PDB file of C-alpha atoms and ligand atoms in Angstrom:
ATOM      1  CA  UNK A   1       8.284 -15.845  19.778  1.00 73.00           C
ATOM      2  CA  UNK A   2       6.623 -13.049  18.990  1.00 85.00           C
ATOM      3  CA  UNK A   3       3.351 -14.013  16.668  1.00 89.00           C
ATOM      4  CA  UNK A   4       2.798 -10.640  14.106  1.00 96.00           C
ATOM      5  CA  UNK A   5      -0.797 -10.521  12.283  1.00 97.00           C
ATOM      6  CA  UNK A   6      -0.021  -7.896  10.359  1.00 98.00           C
ATOM      7  CA  UNK A   7       3.206  -7.044   9.004  1.00 98.00           C
ATOM      8  CA  UNK A   8       4.727  -4.531   6.760  1.00 98.00           C
ATOM      9  CA  UNK A   9       7.880  -2.963   4.672  1.00 98.00           C
ATOM     10  CA  UNK A  10       8.055  -0.144   2.882  1.00 98.00           C
ATOM     11  CA  UNK A  11       9.388   3.807   3.053  1.00 98.00           C
ATOM     12  CA  UNK A  12       8.430   6.102   5.834  1.00 98.00           C
ATOM     13  CA  UNK A  13       8.921   9.270   3.737  1.00 98.00           C
ATOM     14  CA  UNK A  14       9.206  13.371   3.619  1.00 98.00           C
ATOM     15  CA  UNK A  15       7.206  13.752   0.770  1.00 98.00           C
ATOM     16  CA  UNK A  16       6.727  17.119  -1.572  1.00 98.00           C
ATOM     17  CA  UNK A  17       3.411  17.415  -3.373  1.00 97.00           C
ATOM     18  CA  UNK A  18       2.458  19.463  -5.837  1.00 96.00           C
ATOM     19  CA  UNK A  19      -1.596  19.386  -7.153  1.00 95.00           C
ATOM     20  CA  UNK A  20      -3.736  21.355  -8.739  1.00 94.00           C
ATOM     21  CA  UNK A  21      -5.132  22.967  -5.524  1.00 92.00           C
ATOM     22  CA  UNK A  22      -1.686  23.390  -3.465  1.00 91.00           C
ATOM     23  CA  UNK A  23       1.656  22.998  -2.732  1.00 95.00           C
ATOM     24  CA  UNK A  24       3.569  21.499   0.684  1.00 95.00           C
ATOM     25  CA  UNK A  25       6.259  20.883   0.957  1.00 97.00           C
ATOM     26  CA  UNK A  26       8.712  17.779   3.794  1.00 96.00           C
ATOM     27  CA  UNK A  27       4.967  16.317   4.730  1.00 96.00           C
ATOM     28  CA  UNK A  28       4.819  12.826   6.256  1.00 98.00           C
ATOM     29  CA  UNK A  29       4.461   9.607   3.845  1.00 98.00           C
ATOM     30  CA  UNK A  30       5.906   7.076   2.270  1.00 98.00           C
ATOM     31  CA  UNK A  31       4.385   3.830   1.330  1.00 98.00           C
ATOM     32  CA  UNK A  32       4.323   1.660   4.557  1.00 98.00           C
ATOM     33  CA  UNK A  33       3.218   4.905   6.705  1.00 98.00           C
ATOM     34  CA  UNK A  34       0.024   5.249   4.137  1.00 98.00           C
ATOM     35  CA  UNK A  35      -0.775   1.639   4.219  1.00 98.00           C
ATOM     36  CA  UNK A  36      -0.357   0.771   8.251  1.00 98.00           C
ATOM     37  CA  UNK A  37      -1.893   4.003   9.318  1.00 98.00           C
ATOM     38  CA  UNK A  38      -5.224   2.984   6.525  1.00 98.00           C
ATOM     39  CA  UNK A  39      -4.523  -0.628   8.024  1.00 98.00           C
ATOM     40  CA  UNK A  40      -4.754   0.705  11.483  1.00 98.00           C
ATOM     41  CA  UNK A  41      -8.138   0.802  11.429  1.00 98.00           C
ATOM     42  CA  UNK A  42      -8.710  -3.084  11.665  1.00 98.00           C
ATOM     43  CA  UNK A  43      -5.966  -4.138  12.912  1.00 98.00           C
ATOM     44  CA  UNK A  44      -2.323  -2.746  13.525  1.00 97.00           C
ATOM     45  CA  UNK A  45       0.433  -3.489  11.972  1.00 98.00           C
ATOM     46  CA  UNK A  46       4.184  -4.552  12.822  1.00 98.00           C
ATOM     47  CA  UNK A  47       6.479  -1.593  11.062  1.00 98.00           C
ATOM     48  CA  UNK A  48       9.570  -2.828   9.044  1.00 98.00           C
ATOM     49  CA  UNK A  49      11.545   0.723   7.391  1.00 98.00           C
ATOM     50  CA  UNK A  50      14.014   2.813   8.325  1.00 98.00           C
ATOM     51  CA  UNK A  51      14.362   6.556   8.228  1.00 98.00           C
ATOM     52  CA  UNK A  52      17.403   9.444   8.977  1.00 98.00           C
ATOM     53  CA  UNK A  53      18.637  11.780  11.562  1.00 96.00           C
ATOM     54  CA  UNK A  54      16.428  14.058  10.255  1.00 97.00           C
ATOM     55  CA  UNK A  55      12.725  12.262  11.025  1.00 97.00           C
ATOM     56  CA  UNK A  56      10.759  14.485  13.150  1.00 97.00           C
ATOM     57  CA  UNK A  57       9.544  13.113  15.933  1.00 96.00           C
ATOM     58  CA  UNK A  58       6.015  14.542  16.007  1.00 97.00           C
ATOM     59  CA  UNK A  59       5.774  12.078  12.999  1.00 98.00           C
ATOM     60  CA  UNK A  60       6.796   9.032  14.914  1.00 97.00           C
ATOM     61  CA  UNK A  61       4.303  10.108  17.128  1.00 98.00           C
ATOM     62  CA  UNK A  62       1.569   9.374  14.563  1.00 98.00           C
ATOM     63  CA  UNK A  63       2.603   6.454  14.264  1.00 98.00           C
ATOM     64  CA  UNK A  64       2.495   5.886  17.787  1.00 98.00           C
ATOM     65  CA  UNK A  65      -0.776   7.664  18.479  1.00 97.00           C
ATOM     66  CA  UNK A  66      -2.780   4.313  16.136  1.00 98.00           C
ATOM     67  CA  UNK A  67      -0.824   1.962  17.906  1.00 98.00           C
ATOM     68  CA  UNK A  68       1.268   0.604  15.166  1.00 98.00           C
ATOM     69  CA  UNK A  69       4.407  -1.151  16.542  1.00 98.00           C
ATOM     70  CA  UNK A  70       7.930   0.128  15.492  1.00 98.00           C
ATOM     71  CA  UNK A  71       9.912  -2.559  16.998  1.00 97.00           C
ATOM     72  CA  UNK A  72      11.432  -2.364  13.891  1.00 98.00           C
ATOM     73  CA  UNK A  73      11.363   0.979  12.297  1.00 98.00           C
ATOM     74  CA  UNK A  74      15.202   1.408  11.982  1.00 97.00           C
ATOM     75  CA  UNK A  75      17.106   5.103  12.770  1.00 97.00           C
ATOM     76  CA  UNK A  76      20.463   5.617  10.801  1.00 96.00           C
ATOM     77  CA  UNK A  77      21.701   8.223  12.890  1.00 94.00           C
ATOM     78  CA  UNK A  78      24.506   8.871   9.791  1.00 93.00           C
ATOM     79  CA  UNK A  79      21.456   9.086   6.646  1.00 96.00           C
ATOM     80  CA  UNK A  80      18.827  10.975   5.461  1.00 98.00           C
ATOM     81  CA  UNK A  81      15.615   9.722   5.375  1.00 98.00           C
ATOM     82  CA  UNK A  82      14.398   8.863   1.811  1.00 98.00           C
ATOM     83  CA  UNK A  83      12.489  11.640  -0.008  1.00 98.00           C
ATOM     84  CA  UNK A  84       9.856  12.130  -3.040  1.00 98.00           C
ATOM     85  CA  UNK A  85       8.640  14.777  -4.681  1.00 98.00           C
ATOM     86  CA  UNK A  86       5.895  14.220  -7.431  1.00 97.00           C
ATOM     87  CA  UNK A  87       3.173  16.588  -8.539  1.00 97.00           C
ATOM     88  CA  UNK A  88      -0.446  15.526 -10.340  1.00 96.00           C
ATOM     89  CA  UNK A  89      -1.711  17.876 -13.241  1.00 94.00           C
ATOM     90  CA  UNK A  90      -4.853  17.418 -14.798  1.00 90.00           C
ATOM     91  CA  UNK A  91      -5.379  13.816 -14.740  1.00 91.00           C
ATOM     92  CA  UNK A  92      -5.104  13.529 -10.806  1.00 91.00           C
ATOM     93  CA  UNK A  93      -4.975   9.192 -11.544  1.00 88.00           C
ATOM     94  CA  UNK A  94      -1.277   9.870 -12.580  1.00 90.00           C
ATOM     95  CA  UNK A  95       1.188  10.990 -10.657  1.00 94.00           C
ATOM     96  CA  UNK A  96       4.611  12.077 -12.080  1.00 96.00           C
ATOM     97  CA  UNK A  97       7.621  11.683 -10.282  1.00 97.00           C
ATOM     98  CA  UNK A  98      10.099  15.199  -9.925  1.00 98.00           C
ATOM     99  CA  UNK A  99      13.022  13.743  -7.744  1.00 98.00           C
ATOM    100  CA  UNK A 100      13.306  10.151  -5.628  1.00 97.00           C
ATOM    101  CA  UNK A 101      16.122  10.820  -3.279  1.00 98.00           C
ATOM    102  CA  UNK A 102      16.416   7.213  -1.732  1.00 97.00           C
ATOM    103  CA  UNK A 103      18.857   8.603   0.632  1.00 98.00           C
ATOM    104  CA  UNK A 104      19.138   5.570   3.738  1.00 97.00           C
ATOM    105  CA  UNK A 105      17.055   2.726   2.085  1.00 97.00           C
ATOM    106  CA  UNK A 106      20.474   2.795  -0.194  1.00 96.00           C
ATOM    107  CA  UNK A 107      22.219   1.225   3.196  1.00 93.00           C
ATOM    108  CA  UNK A 108      19.424  -0.777   4.970  1.00 96.00           C
ATOM    109  CA  UNK A 109      19.069  -3.676   5.657  1.00 96.00           C
ATOM    110  CA  UNK A 110      15.749  -5.492   7.290  1.00 97.00           C
ATOM    111  CA  UNK A 111      16.494  -7.546  10.353  1.00 97.00           C
ATOM    112  CA  UNK A 112      13.597  -9.381  11.879  1.00 96.00           C
ATOM    113  CA  UNK A 113      14.211 -10.024  15.314  1.00 94.00           C
ATOM    114  CA  UNK A 114      14.132 -13.350  16.570  1.00 93.00           C
ATOM    115  CA  UNK A 115      11.442 -15.152  16.662  1.00 90.00           C
ATOM    116  CA  UNK A 116       9.029 -12.695  15.257  1.00 90.00           C
ATOM    117  CA  UNK A 117       6.597 -14.415  12.673  1.00 92.00           C
ATOM    118  CA  UNK A 118       4.189 -12.664  10.654  1.00 97.00           C
ATOM    119  CA  UNK A 119       0.419 -14.174   9.291  1.00 97.00           C
ATOM    120  CA  UNK A 120      -0.461 -11.663   7.218  1.00 98.00           C
ATOM    121  CA  UNK A 121       3.150  -9.774   5.917  1.00 98.00           C
ATOM    122  CA  UNK A 122       2.296  -6.589   2.952  1.00 98.00           C
ATOM    123  CA  UNK A 123       5.525  -5.506   1.154  1.00 98.00           C
ATOM    124  CA  UNK A 124       4.876  -2.329   0.321  1.00 98.00           C
ATOM    125  CA  UNK A 125       6.310  -0.056  -2.536  1.00 97.00           C
ATOM    126  CA  UNK A 126      10.135  -0.654  -2.049  1.00 97.00           C
ATOM    127  CA  UNK A 127      13.439  -1.843  -3.600  1.00 97.00           C
ATOM    128  CA  UNK A 128      12.429  -5.511  -4.292  1.00 98.00           C
ATOM    129  CA  UNK A 129      15.509  -6.397  -3.358  1.00 98.00           C
ATOM    130  CA  UNK A 130      14.485  -5.129   0.216  1.00 97.00           C
ATOM    131  CA  UNK A 131      11.054  -7.433  -0.380  1.00 98.00           C
ATOM    132  CA  UNK A 132      12.740 -10.308  -1.207  1.00 98.00           C
ATOM    133  CA  UNK A 133      15.236  -9.876   1.749  1.00 97.00           C
ATOM    134  CA  UNK A 134      12.436  -9.983   4.146  1.00 97.00           C
ATOM    135  CA  UNK A 135      10.342 -13.275   2.658  1.00 97.00           C
ATOM    136  CA  UNK A 136      13.397 -14.509   2.853  1.00 96.00           C
ATOM    137  CA  UNK A 137      13.250 -13.979   7.080  1.00 96.00           C
ATOM    138  CA  UNK A 138       9.574 -15.560   6.739  1.00 95.00           C
ATOM    139  CA  UNK A 139       8.244 -19.163   7.636  1.00 90.00           C
ATOM    140  CA  UNK A 140       5.637 -20.482   5.136  1.00 88.00           C
ATOM    141  CA  UNK A 141       2.959 -22.232   5.800  1.00 84.00           C
ATOM    142  CA  UNK A 142       3.090 -20.089   8.694  1.00 89.00           C
ATOM    143  CA  UNK A 143       2.963 -16.515   7.146  1.00 94.00           C
ATOM    144  CA  UNK A 144      -0.456 -17.391   5.238  1.00 96.00           C
ATOM    145  CA  UNK A 145      -0.502 -14.178   2.651  1.00 98.00           C
ATOM    146  CA  UNK A 146       1.932 -12.645   1.849  1.00 98.00           C
ATOM    147  CA  UNK A 147       1.418  -9.362  -0.146  1.00 98.00           C
ATOM    148  CA  UNK A 148       2.870  -7.320  -2.579  1.00 98.00           C
ATOM    149  CA  UNK A 149       2.302  -3.472  -4.479  1.00 98.00           C
ATOM    150  CA  UNK A 150       5.654  -2.026  -7.152  1.00 97.00           C
ATOM    151  CA  UNK A 151       5.527   1.161  -9.261  1.00 96.00           C
ATOM    152  CA  UNK A 152       7.074   1.995 -12.272  1.00 96.00           C
ATOM    153  CA  UNK A 153      11.018   3.436 -10.400  1.00 96.00           C
ATOM    154  CA  UNK A 154      11.077  -0.398  -9.909  1.00 97.00           C
ATOM    155  CA  UNK A 155       9.701  -1.876 -12.596  1.00 98.00           C
ATOM    156  CA  UNK A 156      12.419   0.388 -14.756  1.00 98.00           C
ATOM    157  CA  UNK A 157      14.979  -0.142 -12.792  1.00 97.00           C
ATOM    158  CA  UNK A 158      14.717  -3.955 -10.972  1.00 98.00           C
ATOM    159  CA  UNK A 159      12.349  -5.179 -13.091  1.00 98.00           C
ATOM    160  CA  UNK A 160      14.458  -8.828 -12.480  1.00 98.00           C
ATOM    161  CA  UNK A 161      14.376  -8.357  -8.598  1.00 98.00           C
ATOM    162  CA  UNK A 162      10.897  -7.599  -9.372  1.00 98.00           C
ATOM    163  CA  UNK A 163      10.066 -10.798 -10.958  1.00 98.00           C
ATOM    164  CA  UNK A 164      11.748 -12.881  -8.754  1.00 98.00           C
ATOM    165  CA  UNK A 165       9.697 -11.901  -5.613  1.00 98.00           C
ATOM    166  CA  UNK A 166       6.539 -12.193  -6.968  1.00 98.00           C
ATOM    167  CA  UNK A 167       6.999 -15.936  -7.764  1.00 98.00           C
ATOM    168  CA  UNK A 168       6.685 -15.842  -3.660  1.00 97.00           C
ATOM    169  CA  UNK A 169       3.911 -13.721  -3.569  1.00 98.00           C
ATOM    170  CA  UNK A 170      -0.249 -14.764  -3.056  1.00 98.00           C
ATOM    171  CA  UNK A 171      -1.633 -11.109  -3.259  1.00 98.00           C
ATOM    172  CA  UNK A 172      -0.054  -8.240  -6.035  1.00 98.00           C
ATOM    173  CA  UNK A 173      -2.131  -5.047  -5.732  1.00 98.00           C
ATOM    174  CA  UNK A 174      -0.641  -2.258  -8.450  1.00 98.00           C
ATOM    175  CA  UNK A 175      -2.365   0.162 -10.480  1.00 97.00           C
ATOM    176  CA  UNK A 176      -3.054   0.439 -14.440  1.00 97.00           C
ATOM    177  CA  UNK A 177      -0.341   1.386 -15.501  1.00 96.00           C
ATOM    178  CA  UNK A 178       2.362  -0.603 -13.918  1.00 97.00           C
ATOM    179  CA  UNK A 179       0.244  -3.597 -14.441  1.00 98.00           C
ATOM    180  CA  UNK A 180       0.738  -2.351 -18.282  1.00 98.00           C
ATOM    181  CA  UNK A 181       4.636  -1.869 -17.967  1.00 98.00           C
ATOM    182  CA  UNK A 182       4.867  -5.227 -16.175  1.00 98.00           C
ATOM    183  CA  UNK A 183       3.092  -6.891 -19.131  1.00 98.00           C
ATOM    184  CA  UNK A 184       4.084  -5.082 -22.122  1.00 98.00           C
ATOM    185  CA  UNK A 185       0.056  -5.968 -22.264  1.00 98.00           C
ATOM    186  CA  UNK A 186      -2.784  -2.756 -23.207  1.00 98.00           C
ATOM    187  CA  UNK A 187      -5.509  -4.707 -22.183  1.00 98.00           C
ATOM    188  CA  UNK A 188      -5.986  -4.876 -17.892  1.00 98.00           C
ATOM    189  CA  UNK A 189      -7.859  -8.300 -18.117  1.00 98.00           C
ATOM    190  CA  UNK A 190      -5.276 -10.142 -20.321  1.00 98.00           C
ATOM    191  CA  UNK A 191      -2.598  -8.043 -18.056  1.00 98.00           C
ATOM    192  CA  UNK A 192      -4.174  -9.830 -14.582  1.00 98.00           C
ATOM    193  CA  UNK A 193      -4.212 -12.957 -15.901  1.00 98.00           C
ATOM    194  CA  UNK A 194      -0.416 -13.024 -17.424  1.00 98.00           C
ATOM    195  CA  UNK A 195       0.701 -11.421 -13.864  1.00 98.00           C
ATOM    196  CA  UNK A 196      -1.659 -14.599 -12.097  1.00 98.00           C
ATOM    197  CA  UNK A 197       0.872 -16.288 -14.208  1.00 98.00           C
ATOM    198  CA  UNK A 198       4.320 -14.525 -12.746  1.00 98.00           C
ATOM    199  CA  UNK A 199       3.411 -16.004  -9.300  1.00 98.00           C
ATOM    200  CA  UNK A 200       0.350 -14.539  -7.520  1.00 98.00           C
ATOM    201  CA  UNK A 201      -3.018 -15.956  -7.579  1.00 98.00           C
ATOM    202  CA  UNK A 202      -4.165 -12.660  -6.366  1.00 98.00           C
ATOM    203  CA  UNK A 203      -3.575  -9.598  -8.381  1.00 98.00           C
ATOM    204  CA  UNK A 204      -6.005  -6.239  -7.891  1.00 98.00           C
ATOM    205  CA  UNK A 205      -6.228  -3.616 -10.265  1.00 98.00           C
ATOM    206  CA  UNK A 206      -6.803  -0.167  -9.028  1.00 98.00           C
ATOM    207  CA  UNK A 207      -8.087   2.705 -11.769  1.00 96.00           C
ATOM    208  CA  UNK A 208      -8.145   5.384  -9.882  1.00 93.00           C
ATOM    209  CA  UNK A 209     -11.119   7.192 -10.187  1.00 92.00           C
ATOM    210  CA  UNK A 210     -11.997   4.169 -12.174  1.00 95.00           C
ATOM    211  CA  UNK A 211     -12.340   1.504  -9.647  1.00 97.00           C
ATOM    212  CA  UNK A 212     -10.777  -1.506  -9.242  1.00 98.00           C
ATOM    213  CA  UNK A 213     -10.528  -5.547 -11.016  1.00 98.00           C
ATOM    214  CA  UNK A 214      -9.957  -7.584  -9.233  1.00 98.00           C
ATOM    215  CA  UNK A 215      -8.895 -11.518 -10.025  1.00 98.00           C
ATOM    216  CA  UNK A 216      -8.516 -14.623  -7.904  1.00 98.00           C
ATOM    217  CA  UNK A 217      -7.912 -18.039  -9.002  1.00 95.00           C
ATOM    218  CA  UNK A 218     -10.741 -17.967 -12.249  1.00 95.00           C
ATOM    219  CA  UNK A 219     -13.118 -15.585 -10.699  1.00 97.00           C
ATOM    220  CA  UNK A 220     -13.496 -12.372 -11.556  1.00 98.00           C
ATOM    221  CA  UNK A 221     -14.675  -9.274  -9.891  1.00 98.00           C
ATOM    222  CA  UNK A 222     -14.939  -6.099 -10.406  1.00 98.00           C
ATOM    223  CA  UNK A 223     -15.664  -2.435  -8.321  1.00 98.00           C
ATOM    224  CA  UNK A 224     -15.983   0.991  -9.384  1.00 97.00           C
ATOM    225  CA  UNK A 225     -14.471   4.169  -7.688  1.00 96.00           C
ATOM    226  CA  UNK A 226     -16.793   5.392  -4.465  1.00 97.00           C
ATOM    227  CA  UNK A 227     -18.472   8.738  -6.446  1.00 96.00           C
ATOM    228  CA  UNK A 228     -16.272  11.593  -4.945  1.00 95.00           C
ATOM    229  CA  UNK A 229     -16.875  15.287  -6.538  1.00 93.00           C
ATOM    230  CA  UNK A 230     -14.061  15.871  -5.341  1.00 90.00           C
ATOM    231  CA  UNK A 231     -10.286  14.890  -5.250  1.00 92.00           C
ATOM    232  CA  UNK A 232      -7.889  17.054  -3.307  1.00 93.00           C
ATOM    233  CA  UNK A 233      -4.486  14.911  -2.733  1.00 95.00           C
ATOM    234  CA  UNK A 234      -4.521  11.178  -4.710  1.00 96.00           C
ATOM    235  CA  UNK A 235      -0.636  10.662  -2.443  1.00 97.00           C
ATOM    236  CA  UNK A 236      -1.159   8.098  -0.631  1.00 97.00           C
ATOM    237  CA  UNK A 237      -4.475   6.626  -2.532  1.00 97.00           C
ATOM    238  CA  UNK A 238      -2.843   2.978  -3.833  1.00 97.00           C
ATOM    239  CA  UNK A 239      -1.001   2.553   0.421  1.00 98.00           C
ATOM    240  CA  UNK A 240      -4.268   2.904   1.411  1.00 98.00           C
ATOM    241  CA  UNK A 241      -6.392   1.629  -0.389  1.00 98.00           C
ATOM    242  CA  UNK A 242      -3.793  -2.329   0.482  1.00 98.00           C
ATOM    243  CA  UNK A 243      -3.924  -1.081   4.370  1.00 98.00           C
ATOM    244  CA  UNK A 244      -8.058  -1.071   4.309  1.00 98.00           C
ATOM    245  CA  UNK A 245      -7.869  -4.347   2.127  1.00 98.00           C
ATOM    246  CA  UNK A 246      -4.615  -6.499   3.178  1.00 98.00           C
ATOM    247  CA  UNK A 247      -6.088  -4.685   6.826  1.00 98.00           C
ATOM    248  CA  UNK A 248      -9.518  -5.485   6.943  1.00 98.00           C
ATOM    249  CA  UNK A 249      -8.102  -9.346   5.368  1.00 98.00           C
ATOM    250  CA  UNK A 250      -5.851  -9.947   8.334  1.00 98.00           C
ATOM    251  CA  UNK A 251      -8.932  -8.623  10.624  1.00 98.00           C
ATOM    252  CA  UNK A 252     -10.698 -11.245   9.480  1.00 97.00           C
ATOM    253  CA  UNK A 253      -8.296 -14.188   8.686  1.00 95.00           C
ATOM    254  CA  UNK A 254     -10.084 -15.561   6.208  1.00 94.00           C
ATOM    255  CA  UNK A 255      -9.480 -15.912   2.689  1.00 95.00           C
ATOM    256  CA  UNK A 256     -11.783 -17.496   0.032  1.00 97.00           C
ATOM    257  CA  UNK A 257     -13.057 -15.103  -3.044  1.00 98.00           C
ATOM    258  CA  UNK A 258     -16.285 -13.635  -1.244  1.00 98.00           C
ATOM    259  CA  UNK A 259     -13.960 -11.763   1.643  1.00 98.00           C
ATOM    260  CA  UNK A 260     -11.742 -10.865  -1.160  1.00 98.00           C
ATOM    261  CA  UNK A 261     -14.019  -9.091  -3.102  1.00 98.00           C
ATOM    262  CA  UNK A 262     -15.520  -7.190   0.505  1.00 98.00           C
ATOM    263  CA  UNK A 263     -12.069  -6.692   1.155  1.00 98.00           C
ATOM    264  CA  UNK A 264     -11.643  -4.588  -2.343  1.00 98.00           C
ATOM    265  CA  UNK A 265     -14.408  -2.476  -1.523  1.00 98.00           C
ATOM    266  CA  UNK A 266     -12.840  -1.439   2.358  1.00 98.00           C
ATOM    267  CA  UNK A 267     -10.065  -0.962   0.436  1.00 98.00           C
ATOM    268  CA  UNK A 268     -12.217   1.806  -1.965  1.00 98.00           C
ATOM    269  CA  UNK A 269     -13.997   3.370   0.974  1.00 98.00           C
ATOM    270  CA  UNK A 270     -10.694   3.763   2.813  1.00 98.00           C
ATOM    271  CA  UNK A 271      -8.396   5.562   0.023  1.00 98.00           C
ATOM    272  CA  UNK A 272     -11.682   7.728  -1.400  1.00 98.00           C
ATOM    273  CA  UNK A 273     -11.540   9.193   2.346  1.00 98.00           C
ATOM    274  CA  UNK A 274      -7.538  10.212   1.834  1.00 98.00           C
ATOM    275  CA  UNK A 275      -7.938  11.826  -1.295  1.00 97.00           C
ATOM    276  CA  UNK A 276      -9.830  14.481   0.204  1.00 97.00           C
ATOM    277  CA  UNK A 277      -7.271  16.026   1.739  1.00 96.00           C
ATOM    278  CA  UNK A 278      -4.006  16.856   1.523  1.00 95.00           C
ATOM    279  CA  UNK A 279      -0.689  13.817   3.066  1.00 96.00           C
ATOM    280  CA  UNK A 280      -3.067  11.695   6.303  1.00 97.00           C
ATOM    281  CA  UNK A 281      -4.970  15.069   7.006  1.00 97.00           C
ATOM    282  CA  UNK A 282      -7.727  13.276   5.771  1.00 98.00           C
ATOM    283  CA  UNK A 283      -7.616   9.740   7.408  1.00 98.00           C
ATOM    284  CA  UNK A 284      -6.144  11.247  10.994  1.00 98.00           C
ATOM    285  CA  UNK A 285     -10.028  12.537  11.423  1.00 98.00           C
ATOM    286  CA  UNK A 286     -11.246   9.507  10.092  1.00 98.00           C
ATOM    287  CA  UNK A 287     -12.867   5.819  12.299  1.00 98.00           C
ATOM    288  CA  UNK A 288     -14.437   3.325  12.004  1.00 98.00           C
ATOM    289  CA  UNK A 289     -17.680   4.041  11.529  1.00 98.00           C
ATOM    290  CA  UNK A 290     -17.291   6.876   8.941  1.00 98.00           C
ATOM    291  CA  UNK A 291     -15.471   3.804   6.933  1.00 98.00           C
ATOM    292  CA  UNK A 292     -18.400   1.312   8.014  1.00 98.00           C
ATOM    293  CA  UNK A 293     -21.017   3.892   6.882  1.00 98.00           C
ATOM    294  CA  UNK A 294     -19.018   4.699   3.345  1.00 98.00           C
ATOM    295  CA  UNK A 295     -19.197   0.940   2.973  1.00 98.00           C
ATOM    296  CA  UNK A 296     -22.329   1.158   3.443  1.00 98.00           C
ATOM    297  CA  UNK A 297     -23.607   3.784   1.041  1.00 98.00           C
ATOM    298  CA  UNK A 298     -21.145   2.410  -0.969  1.00 98.00           C
ATOM    299  CA  UNK A 299     -22.794  -1.291  -1.441  1.00 97.00           C
ATOM    300  CA  UNK A 300     -26.023   0.085  -1.990  1.00 97.00           C
ATOM    301  CA  UNK A 301     -24.452   2.033  -5.337  1.00 96.00           C
ATOM    302  CA  UNK A 302     -23.192  -1.018  -6.531  1.00 94.00           C
ATOM    303  CA  UNK A 303     -26.322  -3.196  -6.493  1.00 93.00           C
ATOM    304  CA  UNK A 304     -28.191  -4.175  -9.196  1.00 89.00           C
TER     305      UNK A 304
HETATM  306  P1  AMP B 401       0.456   6.414  -3.383  1.00 85.53           P
HETATM  307  O1  AMP B 401      -0.402   5.463  -2.434  1.00 85.53           O
HETATM  308  O2  AMP B 401       0.764   5.111  -4.812  1.00 85.53           O
HETATM  309  O3  AMP B 401       0.592   7.818  -4.071  1.00 85.53           O
HETATM  310  O4  AMP B 401       2.461   6.436  -2.515  1.00 85.53           O
HETATM  311  C1  AMP B 401       2.166   7.384  -2.241  1.00 85.53           C
HETATM  312  C2  AMP B 401       3.913   7.748  -1.699  1.00 85.53           C
HETATM  313  O5  AMP B 401       4.522   6.393  -2.474  1.00 85.53           O
HETATM  314  C3  AMP B 401       4.705   8.603  -1.377  1.00 85.53           C
HETATM  315  O6  AMP B 401       4.346   8.896  -0.152  1.00 85.53           O
HETATM  316  C4  AMP B 401       5.321   8.359  -0.965  1.00 85.53           C
HETATM  317  O7  AMP B 401       7.003   8.506  -0.768  1.00 85.53           O
HETATM  318  C5  AMP B 401       5.841   7.206  -1.665  1.00 85.53           C
HETATM  319  N1  AMP B 401       7.138   6.890  -2.900  1.00 85.53           N
HETATM  320  C6  AMP B 401       6.753   7.474  -4.228  1.00 85.53           C
HETATM  321  N2  AMP B 401       8.679   7.206  -4.584  1.00 85.53           N
HETATM  322  C7  AMP B 401       8.578   5.496  -4.248  1.00 85.53           C
HETATM  323  C8  AMP B 401       9.173   4.531  -4.572  1.00 85.53           C
HETATM  324  N3  AMP B 401      10.339   5.051  -5.483  1.00 85.53           N
HETATM  325  N4  AMP B 401       9.504   3.175  -3.552  1.00 85.53           N
HETATM  326  C9  AMP B 401       9.110   3.377  -1.974  1.00 85.53           C
HETATM  327  N5  AMP B 401       7.983   4.077  -2.035  1.00 85.53           N
HETATM  328  C10 AMP B 401       8.377   5.784  -2.816  1.00 85.53           C
END
């Protein structure tokens, strides 16, 4: 039997991204790639994902360098890797999707190896049907926390499947636009409470440069974003927020309001590094020492 402290299912992608500061074609991306890279500063995750034969071996090495588990990284030799093309205009909080090519995701049947048991599971942004397939293979309560993310693409195309997943998760991390789209509710406070009624007792709503809200049972917490003068590329901010947050929780292995508040702060700090450079570039230079230093500075700014 293999017990994984943290497991993630999501996309491993090839992205093409345009921001007001430049554009790059065919770079390493994907919700699970960003999540697992960020969580590796706290705990290495086992990655459940699929890529095609065109997936560059140097991208695999980037994950291996962080000790991310790749036993469940499937390669479909006849297929092409998932591709996403997006751009950001002057509002850097909002990604505009230009093209989504599901490719190998269309034939993906995630299968956990025999005897595999995650303690913390993150269902990163991917088809909710695939999130559910992984969830069906995991034993509760041995798996202590199931968390998930999603985006407008899936809320629009697969809302019923997503709502079925939400019934079975403990924590959801979404952005403000997704929270409003999911609930039809303009007030984020009401939206947070409504999403709790869908299933998760813990709801985090990210508001980009305006911080994040945490709803935990009857408790509420709000945190600003770490104040950055310049944001270069917001891609991956959401996934690395989740990676920092859930990675910290898995490392602490404790779930209470105090730990959750700190986890939201760690998620914000890791995401604040991500956006300083293009794609994974900044995280690849990052150390846990820098994360701790910024966390302490953040704590001072927020204290009154
Ligand atoms: P974020 O952290 O929200 O900026 O997510 C960025 C990543 O999401 C990119 O690297 C994309 O490859 C990935 N992505 C974009 N669209 C989808 C989708 N429909 N499903 C899963 N992942 C996606």
